[in-house]
Coordinates of C-alpha atoms and ligand atoms in Angstrom, one line a residue:
X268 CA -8.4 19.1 42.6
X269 CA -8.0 20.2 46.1
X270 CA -10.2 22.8 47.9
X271 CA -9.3 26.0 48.6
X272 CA -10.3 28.3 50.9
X273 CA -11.3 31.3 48.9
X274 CA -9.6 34.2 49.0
X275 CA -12.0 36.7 48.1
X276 CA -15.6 35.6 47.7
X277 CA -17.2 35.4 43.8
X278 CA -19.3 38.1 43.0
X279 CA -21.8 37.3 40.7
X280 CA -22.0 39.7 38.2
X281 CA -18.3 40.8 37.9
X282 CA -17.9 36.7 37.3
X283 CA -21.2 36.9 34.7
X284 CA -19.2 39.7 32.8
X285 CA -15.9 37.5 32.5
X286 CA -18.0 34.5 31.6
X287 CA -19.5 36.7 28.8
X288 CA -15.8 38.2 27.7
X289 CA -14.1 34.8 27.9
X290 CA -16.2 32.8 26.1
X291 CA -19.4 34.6 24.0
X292 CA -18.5 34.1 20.7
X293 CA -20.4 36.6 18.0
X294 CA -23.2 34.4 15.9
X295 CA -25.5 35.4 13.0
X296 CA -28.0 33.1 14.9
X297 CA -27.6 34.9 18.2
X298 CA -30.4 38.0 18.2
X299 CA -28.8 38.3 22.1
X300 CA -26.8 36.5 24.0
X301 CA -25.8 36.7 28.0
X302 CA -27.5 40.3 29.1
X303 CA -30.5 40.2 28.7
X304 CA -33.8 38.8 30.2
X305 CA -33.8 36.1 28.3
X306 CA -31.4 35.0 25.2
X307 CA -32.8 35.2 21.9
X308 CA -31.8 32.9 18.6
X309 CA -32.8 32.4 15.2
X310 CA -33.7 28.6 13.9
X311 CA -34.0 27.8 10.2
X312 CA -37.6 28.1 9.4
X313 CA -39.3 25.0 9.7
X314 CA -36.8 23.2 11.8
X315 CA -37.6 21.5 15.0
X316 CA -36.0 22.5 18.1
X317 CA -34.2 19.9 20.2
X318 CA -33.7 20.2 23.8
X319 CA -31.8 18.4 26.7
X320 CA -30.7 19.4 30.2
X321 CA -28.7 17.4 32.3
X322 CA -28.3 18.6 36.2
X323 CA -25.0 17.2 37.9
X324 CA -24.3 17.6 41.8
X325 CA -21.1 17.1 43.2
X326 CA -21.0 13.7 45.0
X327 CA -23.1 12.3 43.1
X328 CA -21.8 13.0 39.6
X329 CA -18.1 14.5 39.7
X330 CA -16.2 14.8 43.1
X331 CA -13.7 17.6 42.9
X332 CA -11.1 15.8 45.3
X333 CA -10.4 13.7 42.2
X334 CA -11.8 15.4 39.0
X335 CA -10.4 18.9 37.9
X336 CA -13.4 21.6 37.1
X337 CA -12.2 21.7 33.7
X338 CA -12.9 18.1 33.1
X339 CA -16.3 18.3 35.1
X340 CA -17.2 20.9 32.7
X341 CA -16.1 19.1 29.5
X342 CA -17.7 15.9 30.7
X343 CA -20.7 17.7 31.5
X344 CA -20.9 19.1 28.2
X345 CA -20.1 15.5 26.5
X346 CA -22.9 14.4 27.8
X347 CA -25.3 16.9 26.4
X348 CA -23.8 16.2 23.0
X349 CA -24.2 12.8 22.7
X350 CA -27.7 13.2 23.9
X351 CA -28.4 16.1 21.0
X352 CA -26.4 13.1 18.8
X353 CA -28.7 10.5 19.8
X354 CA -31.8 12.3 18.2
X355 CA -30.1 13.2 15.2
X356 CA -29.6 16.8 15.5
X357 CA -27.2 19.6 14.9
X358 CA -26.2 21.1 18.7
X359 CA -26.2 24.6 18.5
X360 CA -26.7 26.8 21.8
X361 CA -25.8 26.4 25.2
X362 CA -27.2 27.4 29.0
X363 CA -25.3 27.0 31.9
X364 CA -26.5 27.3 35.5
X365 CA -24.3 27.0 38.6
X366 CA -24.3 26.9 42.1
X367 CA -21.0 27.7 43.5
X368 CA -19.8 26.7 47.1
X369 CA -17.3 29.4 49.0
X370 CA -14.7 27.3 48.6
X371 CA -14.3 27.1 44.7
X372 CA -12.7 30.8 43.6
X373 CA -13.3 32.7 40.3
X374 CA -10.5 30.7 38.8
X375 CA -12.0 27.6 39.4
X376 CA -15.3 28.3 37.4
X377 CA -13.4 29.8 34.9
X378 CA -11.7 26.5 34.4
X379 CA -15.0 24.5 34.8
X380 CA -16.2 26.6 31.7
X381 CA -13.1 26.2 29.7
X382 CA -13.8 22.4 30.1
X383 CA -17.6 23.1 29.5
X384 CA -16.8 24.8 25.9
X385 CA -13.8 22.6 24.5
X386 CA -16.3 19.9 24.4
X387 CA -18.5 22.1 22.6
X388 CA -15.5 24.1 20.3
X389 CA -15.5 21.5 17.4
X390 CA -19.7 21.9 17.0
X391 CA -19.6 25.9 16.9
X392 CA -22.2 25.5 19.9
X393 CA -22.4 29.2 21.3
X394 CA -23.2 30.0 24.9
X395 CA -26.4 32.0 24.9
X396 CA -26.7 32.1 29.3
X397 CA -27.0 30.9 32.2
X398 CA -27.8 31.4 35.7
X399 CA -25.4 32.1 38.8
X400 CA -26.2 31.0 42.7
X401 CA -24.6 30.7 45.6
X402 CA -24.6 27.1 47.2
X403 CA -24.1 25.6 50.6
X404 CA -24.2 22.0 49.2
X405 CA -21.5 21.9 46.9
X406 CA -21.4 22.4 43.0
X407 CA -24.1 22.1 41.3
X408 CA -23.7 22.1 37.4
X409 CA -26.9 22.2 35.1
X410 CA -26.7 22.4 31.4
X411 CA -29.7 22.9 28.7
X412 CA -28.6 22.1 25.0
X413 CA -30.6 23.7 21.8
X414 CA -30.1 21.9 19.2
X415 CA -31.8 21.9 15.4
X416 CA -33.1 18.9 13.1
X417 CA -35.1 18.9 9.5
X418 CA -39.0 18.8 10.8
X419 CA -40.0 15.4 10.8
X420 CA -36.1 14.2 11.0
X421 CA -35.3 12.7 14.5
X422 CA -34.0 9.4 15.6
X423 CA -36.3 8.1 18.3
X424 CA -35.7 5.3 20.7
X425 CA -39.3 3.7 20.0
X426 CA -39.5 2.6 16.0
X427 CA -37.6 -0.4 16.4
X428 CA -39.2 -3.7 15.0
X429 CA -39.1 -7.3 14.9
X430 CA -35.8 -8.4 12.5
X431 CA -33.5 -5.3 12.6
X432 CA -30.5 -5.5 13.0
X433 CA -28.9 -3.9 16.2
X434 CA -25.7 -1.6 15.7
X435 CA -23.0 0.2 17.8
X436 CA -20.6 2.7 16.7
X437 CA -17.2 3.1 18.2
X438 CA -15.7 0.6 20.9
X439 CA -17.6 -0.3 24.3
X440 CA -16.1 -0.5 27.9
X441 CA -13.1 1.6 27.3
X442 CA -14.5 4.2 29.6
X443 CA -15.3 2.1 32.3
X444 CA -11.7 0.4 32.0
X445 CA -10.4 4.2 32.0
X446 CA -12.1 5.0 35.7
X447 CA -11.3 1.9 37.0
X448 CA -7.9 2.8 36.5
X449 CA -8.0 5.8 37.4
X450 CA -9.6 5.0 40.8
X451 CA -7.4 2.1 41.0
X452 CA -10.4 -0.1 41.6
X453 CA -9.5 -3.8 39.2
X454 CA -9.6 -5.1 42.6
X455 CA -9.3 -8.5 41.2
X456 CA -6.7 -9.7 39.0
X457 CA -2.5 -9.5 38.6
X458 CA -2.5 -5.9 38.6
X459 CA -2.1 -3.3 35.1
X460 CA 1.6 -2.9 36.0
X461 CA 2.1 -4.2 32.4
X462 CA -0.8 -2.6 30.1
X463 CA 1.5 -0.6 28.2
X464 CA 1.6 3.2 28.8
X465 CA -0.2 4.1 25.3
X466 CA -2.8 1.8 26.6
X467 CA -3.4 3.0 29.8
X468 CA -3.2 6.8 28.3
X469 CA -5.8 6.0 25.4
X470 CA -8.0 4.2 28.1
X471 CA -8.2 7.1 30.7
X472 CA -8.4 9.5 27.8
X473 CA -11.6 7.7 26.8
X474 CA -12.5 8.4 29.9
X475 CA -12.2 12.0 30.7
X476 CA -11.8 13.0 27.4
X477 CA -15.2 10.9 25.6
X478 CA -16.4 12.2 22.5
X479 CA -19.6 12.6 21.8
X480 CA -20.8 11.0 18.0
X481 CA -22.5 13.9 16.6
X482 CA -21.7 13.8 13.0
X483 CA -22.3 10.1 13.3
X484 CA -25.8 10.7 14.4
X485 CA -26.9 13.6 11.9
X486 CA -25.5 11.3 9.2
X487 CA -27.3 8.2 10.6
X488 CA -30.5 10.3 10.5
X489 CA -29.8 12.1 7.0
X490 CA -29.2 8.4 6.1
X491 CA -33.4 7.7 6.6
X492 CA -33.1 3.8 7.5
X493 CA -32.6 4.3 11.1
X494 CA -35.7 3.1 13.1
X495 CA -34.6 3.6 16.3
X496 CA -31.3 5.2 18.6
X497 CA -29.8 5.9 21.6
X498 CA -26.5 7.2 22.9
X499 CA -24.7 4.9 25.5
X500 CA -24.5 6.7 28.7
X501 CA -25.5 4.6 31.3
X502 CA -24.0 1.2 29.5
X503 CA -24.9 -0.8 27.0
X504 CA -27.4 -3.7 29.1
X505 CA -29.5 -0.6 30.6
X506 CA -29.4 1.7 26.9
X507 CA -30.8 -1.6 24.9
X508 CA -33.6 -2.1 27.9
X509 CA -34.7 1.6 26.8
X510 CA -34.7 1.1 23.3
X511 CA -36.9 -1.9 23.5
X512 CA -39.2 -0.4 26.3
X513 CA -39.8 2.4 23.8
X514 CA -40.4 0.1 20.5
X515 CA -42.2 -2.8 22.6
X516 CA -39.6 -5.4 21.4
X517 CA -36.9 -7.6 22.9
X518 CA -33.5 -7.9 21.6
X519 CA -30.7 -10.4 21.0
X520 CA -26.9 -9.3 21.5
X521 CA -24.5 -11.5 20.4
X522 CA -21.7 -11.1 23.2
X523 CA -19.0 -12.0 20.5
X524 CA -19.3 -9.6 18.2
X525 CA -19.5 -6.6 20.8
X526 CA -16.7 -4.0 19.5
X527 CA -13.5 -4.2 21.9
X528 CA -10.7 -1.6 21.7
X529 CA -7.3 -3.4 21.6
X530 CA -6.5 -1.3 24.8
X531 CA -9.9 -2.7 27.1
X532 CA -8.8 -6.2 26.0
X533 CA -5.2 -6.0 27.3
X534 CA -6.6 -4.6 30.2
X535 CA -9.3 -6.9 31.0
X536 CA -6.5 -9.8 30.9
X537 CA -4.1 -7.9 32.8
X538 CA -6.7 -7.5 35.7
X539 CA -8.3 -10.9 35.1
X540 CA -11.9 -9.2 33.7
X541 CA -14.2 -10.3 31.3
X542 CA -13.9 -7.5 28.6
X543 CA -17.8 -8.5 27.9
X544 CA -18.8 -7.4 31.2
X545 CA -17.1 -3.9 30.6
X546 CA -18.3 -3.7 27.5
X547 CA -22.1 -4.5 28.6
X548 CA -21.8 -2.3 31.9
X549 CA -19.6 0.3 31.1
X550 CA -21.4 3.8 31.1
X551 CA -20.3 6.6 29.6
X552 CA -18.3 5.6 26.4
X553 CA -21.1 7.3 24.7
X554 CA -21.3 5.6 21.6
X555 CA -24.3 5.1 19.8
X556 CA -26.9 2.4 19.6
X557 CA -29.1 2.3 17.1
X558 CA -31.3 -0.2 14.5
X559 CA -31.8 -0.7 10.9
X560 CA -34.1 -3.2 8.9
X561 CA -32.7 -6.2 7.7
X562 CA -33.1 -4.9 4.0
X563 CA -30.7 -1.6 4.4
X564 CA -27.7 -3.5 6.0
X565 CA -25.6 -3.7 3.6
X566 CA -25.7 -0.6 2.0
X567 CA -25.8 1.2 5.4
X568 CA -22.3 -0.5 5.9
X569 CA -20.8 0.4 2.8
X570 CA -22.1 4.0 3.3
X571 CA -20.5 4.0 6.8
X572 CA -17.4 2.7 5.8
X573 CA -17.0 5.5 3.2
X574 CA -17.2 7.8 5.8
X575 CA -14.6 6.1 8.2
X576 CA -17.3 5.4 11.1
X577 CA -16.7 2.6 12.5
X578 CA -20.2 0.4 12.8
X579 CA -20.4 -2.6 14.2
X580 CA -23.6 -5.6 14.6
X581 CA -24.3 -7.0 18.0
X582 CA -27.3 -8.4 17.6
X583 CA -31.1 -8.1 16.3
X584 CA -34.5 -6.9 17.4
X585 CA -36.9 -10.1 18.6
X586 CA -40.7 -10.2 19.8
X587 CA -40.9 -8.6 23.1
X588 CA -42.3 -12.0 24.7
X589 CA -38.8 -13.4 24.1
X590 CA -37.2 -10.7 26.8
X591 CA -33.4 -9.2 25.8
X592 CA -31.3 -11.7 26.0
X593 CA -27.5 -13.0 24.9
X594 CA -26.3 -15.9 22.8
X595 CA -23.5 -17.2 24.1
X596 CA -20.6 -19.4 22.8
X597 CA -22.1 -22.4 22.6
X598 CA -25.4 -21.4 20.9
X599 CA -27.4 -21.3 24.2
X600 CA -29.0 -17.8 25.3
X601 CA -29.2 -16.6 28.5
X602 CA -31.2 -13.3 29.8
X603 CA -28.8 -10.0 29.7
X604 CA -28.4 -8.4 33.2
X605 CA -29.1 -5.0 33.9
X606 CA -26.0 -4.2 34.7
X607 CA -25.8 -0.2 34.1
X608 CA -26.1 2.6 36.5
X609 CA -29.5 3.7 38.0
X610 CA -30.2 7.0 40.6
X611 CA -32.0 5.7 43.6
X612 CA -31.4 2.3 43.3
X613 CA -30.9 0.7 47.0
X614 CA -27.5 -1.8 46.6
X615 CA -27.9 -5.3 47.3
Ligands
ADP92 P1 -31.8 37.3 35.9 O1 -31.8 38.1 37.2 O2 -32.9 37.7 35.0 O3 -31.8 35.8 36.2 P2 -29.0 37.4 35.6 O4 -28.5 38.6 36.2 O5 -29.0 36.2 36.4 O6 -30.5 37.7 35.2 O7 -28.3 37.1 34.3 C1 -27.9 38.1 33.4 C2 -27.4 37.6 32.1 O8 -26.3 36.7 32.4 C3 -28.4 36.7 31.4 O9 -28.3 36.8 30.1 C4 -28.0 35.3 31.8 O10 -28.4 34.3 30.8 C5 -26.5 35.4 31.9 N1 -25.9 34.5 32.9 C6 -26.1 34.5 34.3 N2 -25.4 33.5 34.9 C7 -24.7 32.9 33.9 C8 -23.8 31.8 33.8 N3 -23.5 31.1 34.9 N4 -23.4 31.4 32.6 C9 -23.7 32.0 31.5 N5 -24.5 33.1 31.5 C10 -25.0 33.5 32.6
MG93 MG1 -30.2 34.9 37.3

C-alpha cells in the first residue's frame, strides 16, 4: 500500500474505543475485556494455559510498499495460530500491541485489525487488549495468543525417538512459490507466463492467505500417539533441525515422498526450480510436522483419512549420531541443508 501522509494525527484513545466497538465480541469467558487494567478470562478448571507472542517490525517482517495492513494483520495472526496448533491447543484470546508511525491514519489500523481477526473469525478467538504507541521507526505489530489444552495434553517438539515415522500435513513450498511470484523474483528459468491463472491465484493465495492447522493439531493431540510437533514456519530443513535438537535424534527425509501441490510443481518447471528445494526451504506454508511410532501408523492414517486431513510420510527419526539427512534417488543419502530463514544471520 502506499504511504500517506496523514491527515489528522491518531489519537489513541478515540482509536482504542473504535477498536473495542469494531471488533469486541461478547464471551461467557471474557470476565473483561479492553477497559480495564488488565483483561480478565475464565479457563476450564484444570486446563493448562498456552501462550505465544510473535513481535513483527516493518522491514524486517511485512513492508507496507507491497503488503496491504489487512494482510499484515491476518498474516500476523496466522502465525500465532499455527503456533497455538503446533502444541495441540484450542486458541482462544487475543492481545494486540502496536506502534503506529504518522504516516499510517486511523483507517489504516482499522484495516490491519480486520486482517488481524479474519484469521482468527473461524476459531471464535476474542480480542481481550492491547496496547497503543506512537512510533518513529515504522510499525511495529506484537501479538500474544491464549490458548487452552487438557492438563497434561500438549504436543512438544522433544519426545521424538529412534524409528518414528516423520509426517506432514498439507502441501509444502506453495507459499514460498506464492512470494516468489509475487515479488517476481524466479530469476532463473522461462518465465510463469504459462502457469495457468488458477495456479498462480491458489499459489499466491497460499501465500497471503495461509491457514493455520488448528483442528489438525487438537485432533493430532486428542489422538495420544503423537510424540513430538512443530508447525512449519521458517521451512521444513530448519523446523525438522528443531524437532530433533529438542528429542536428541536425527532424522531421515525421503525427498520423494515430500507432498507437492499440483500448482508448486507446474511452477517449479515453468521457472526451471527444483520443487524439492521449495518444498525443503519454503517458510511459512505453515503446515505441521509431527512424529508417530512405527506401531500407530496405520491406524493414525486411517483415522486421518476419515477426517479428510491430508497426512503425508517423509521420512523417520534415526540416532542422533547419524545427523538429519536425505535419501536421494538412487539410494545414496546426503546431509539436508539448512536452508530456512534465521534473524541475525550474516549472508554469505
Ligand atoms: P494502560 O494505560 O493501563 O496501558 P490503556 O489506556 O493503554 O491502559 O488501555 C486501555 C484498554 O484498552 C486496555 O484494556 C487495553 O488492553 C486496551 N487496548 C489498548 N490498546 C489496544 C490495542 N491496540 N488493541 C486492543 N486493545 C487495546
Ligand atoms: Mg497502554
Amino acid at each position: 500500500m502506499a504511504r500517506r501522509k496523514a491527515t489528522q494525527p491518531i489519537q489513541e484513545f478515540p482509536l482504542i474505543r473504535q477498536l473495542q466497538r469494531r471488533f469486541e465480541r461478547k464471551s461467557s469467558s471474557v470476565v473483561t475485556g479492553i477497559g480495564d487494567d488488565a483483561a480478565v478470562v475464565s479457563i476450564p478448571a484444570g486446563d493448562w494455559a498456552v501462550l505465544t507472542t510473535d513481535l513483527l517490525t516493518e522491514g524486517v517482517h511485512f513492508d507496507l510498499r507491497t503488503a496491504s495492513p489487512a494482510s499484515v494483520g491476518y498474516r500476523a495472526a496466522m502465525a500465532n495460530l499455527s503456533d497455538v496448533a503446533a502444541m495441540g491447543a484450542v486458541p482462544r484470546f487475543l492481545l494486540v500491541s502496536i506502534a503506529i508511525p504518522s504516516s499510517l491514519r486511523t483507517t489504516d489500523i482499522l484495516a490491519l485489525y480486520d486482517g488481524l481477526m479474519t484469521a482468527c473469525r473461524a476459531y471464535k478467538v476474542r480480542l481481550i487488549g492491547g496496547d497503543t504507541s506512537a512510533s518513529q521507526h515504522g510499525l511495529f505489530l506484537s501479538i500474544t495468543l491464549l490458548g487452552t489444552t487438557k492438563r497434561r495434553k500438549v504436543l512438544l517438539r522433544k519426545g521424538a525417538r529412534i524409528g518414528d515415522s516423520l509426517y506432514v500435513t498439507g502441501t509444502l513450498g506453495d507459499s514460498l512459490a506464492g512470494l516468489q511470484l509475487l515479488s517476481n523474483s524466479h530469476a532463473q528459468g522461462t518465465g510463469t507466463s504459462r502457469l495457468r491463472p488458477a495456479d498462480r491465484k491458489f499459489l499466491i493465495n497460499r501465500h497471503l492467505r495461509p491457514t493455520a492447522r488448528v483442528r489438525e493439531g487438537q485432533w493430532l493431540n486428542q489422538t495420544g500417539v503423537v510424540t513430538s510437533a512443530i508447525d512449519v514456519s521458517d521451512g521444513l530443513s530448519g523446523d525438522l533441525r528443531h524437532i530433533c535438537n529438542a528429542s536428541h535424534v536425527g532424522a531421515e527425509i525421503d525427498v520423494s515422498r515430500l507432498p507437492l501441490s499440483p500448482a508448486c510443481q507446474s511452477y517449479a518447471t515453468s521457472t526451471k526450480q527444483d520443487p524439492v528445494a521449495l518444498a525443503l526451504a519454503g517458510g511459512e506454508d505453515y503446515e505441521l510436522l509431527f512424529t508417530v511410532p512405527e506401531t500407530h501408523r496405520a491406524r493414525l492414517e486411517r483415522a486421518a483419512s476419515r477426517r479428510n486431513f491430508t497426512l503425508t510420510r517423509i521420512g523417520h527419526i534415526c540416532a542422533a549420531s547419524l545427523g538429519i539427512h536425505r535419501l536421494l534417488g538412487n539410494g545414496r543419502r546426503e546431509p539436508l541443508p539448512a536452508l530456512s530463514y534465521e534473524h541475525f544471520r550474516t549472508p554469505n
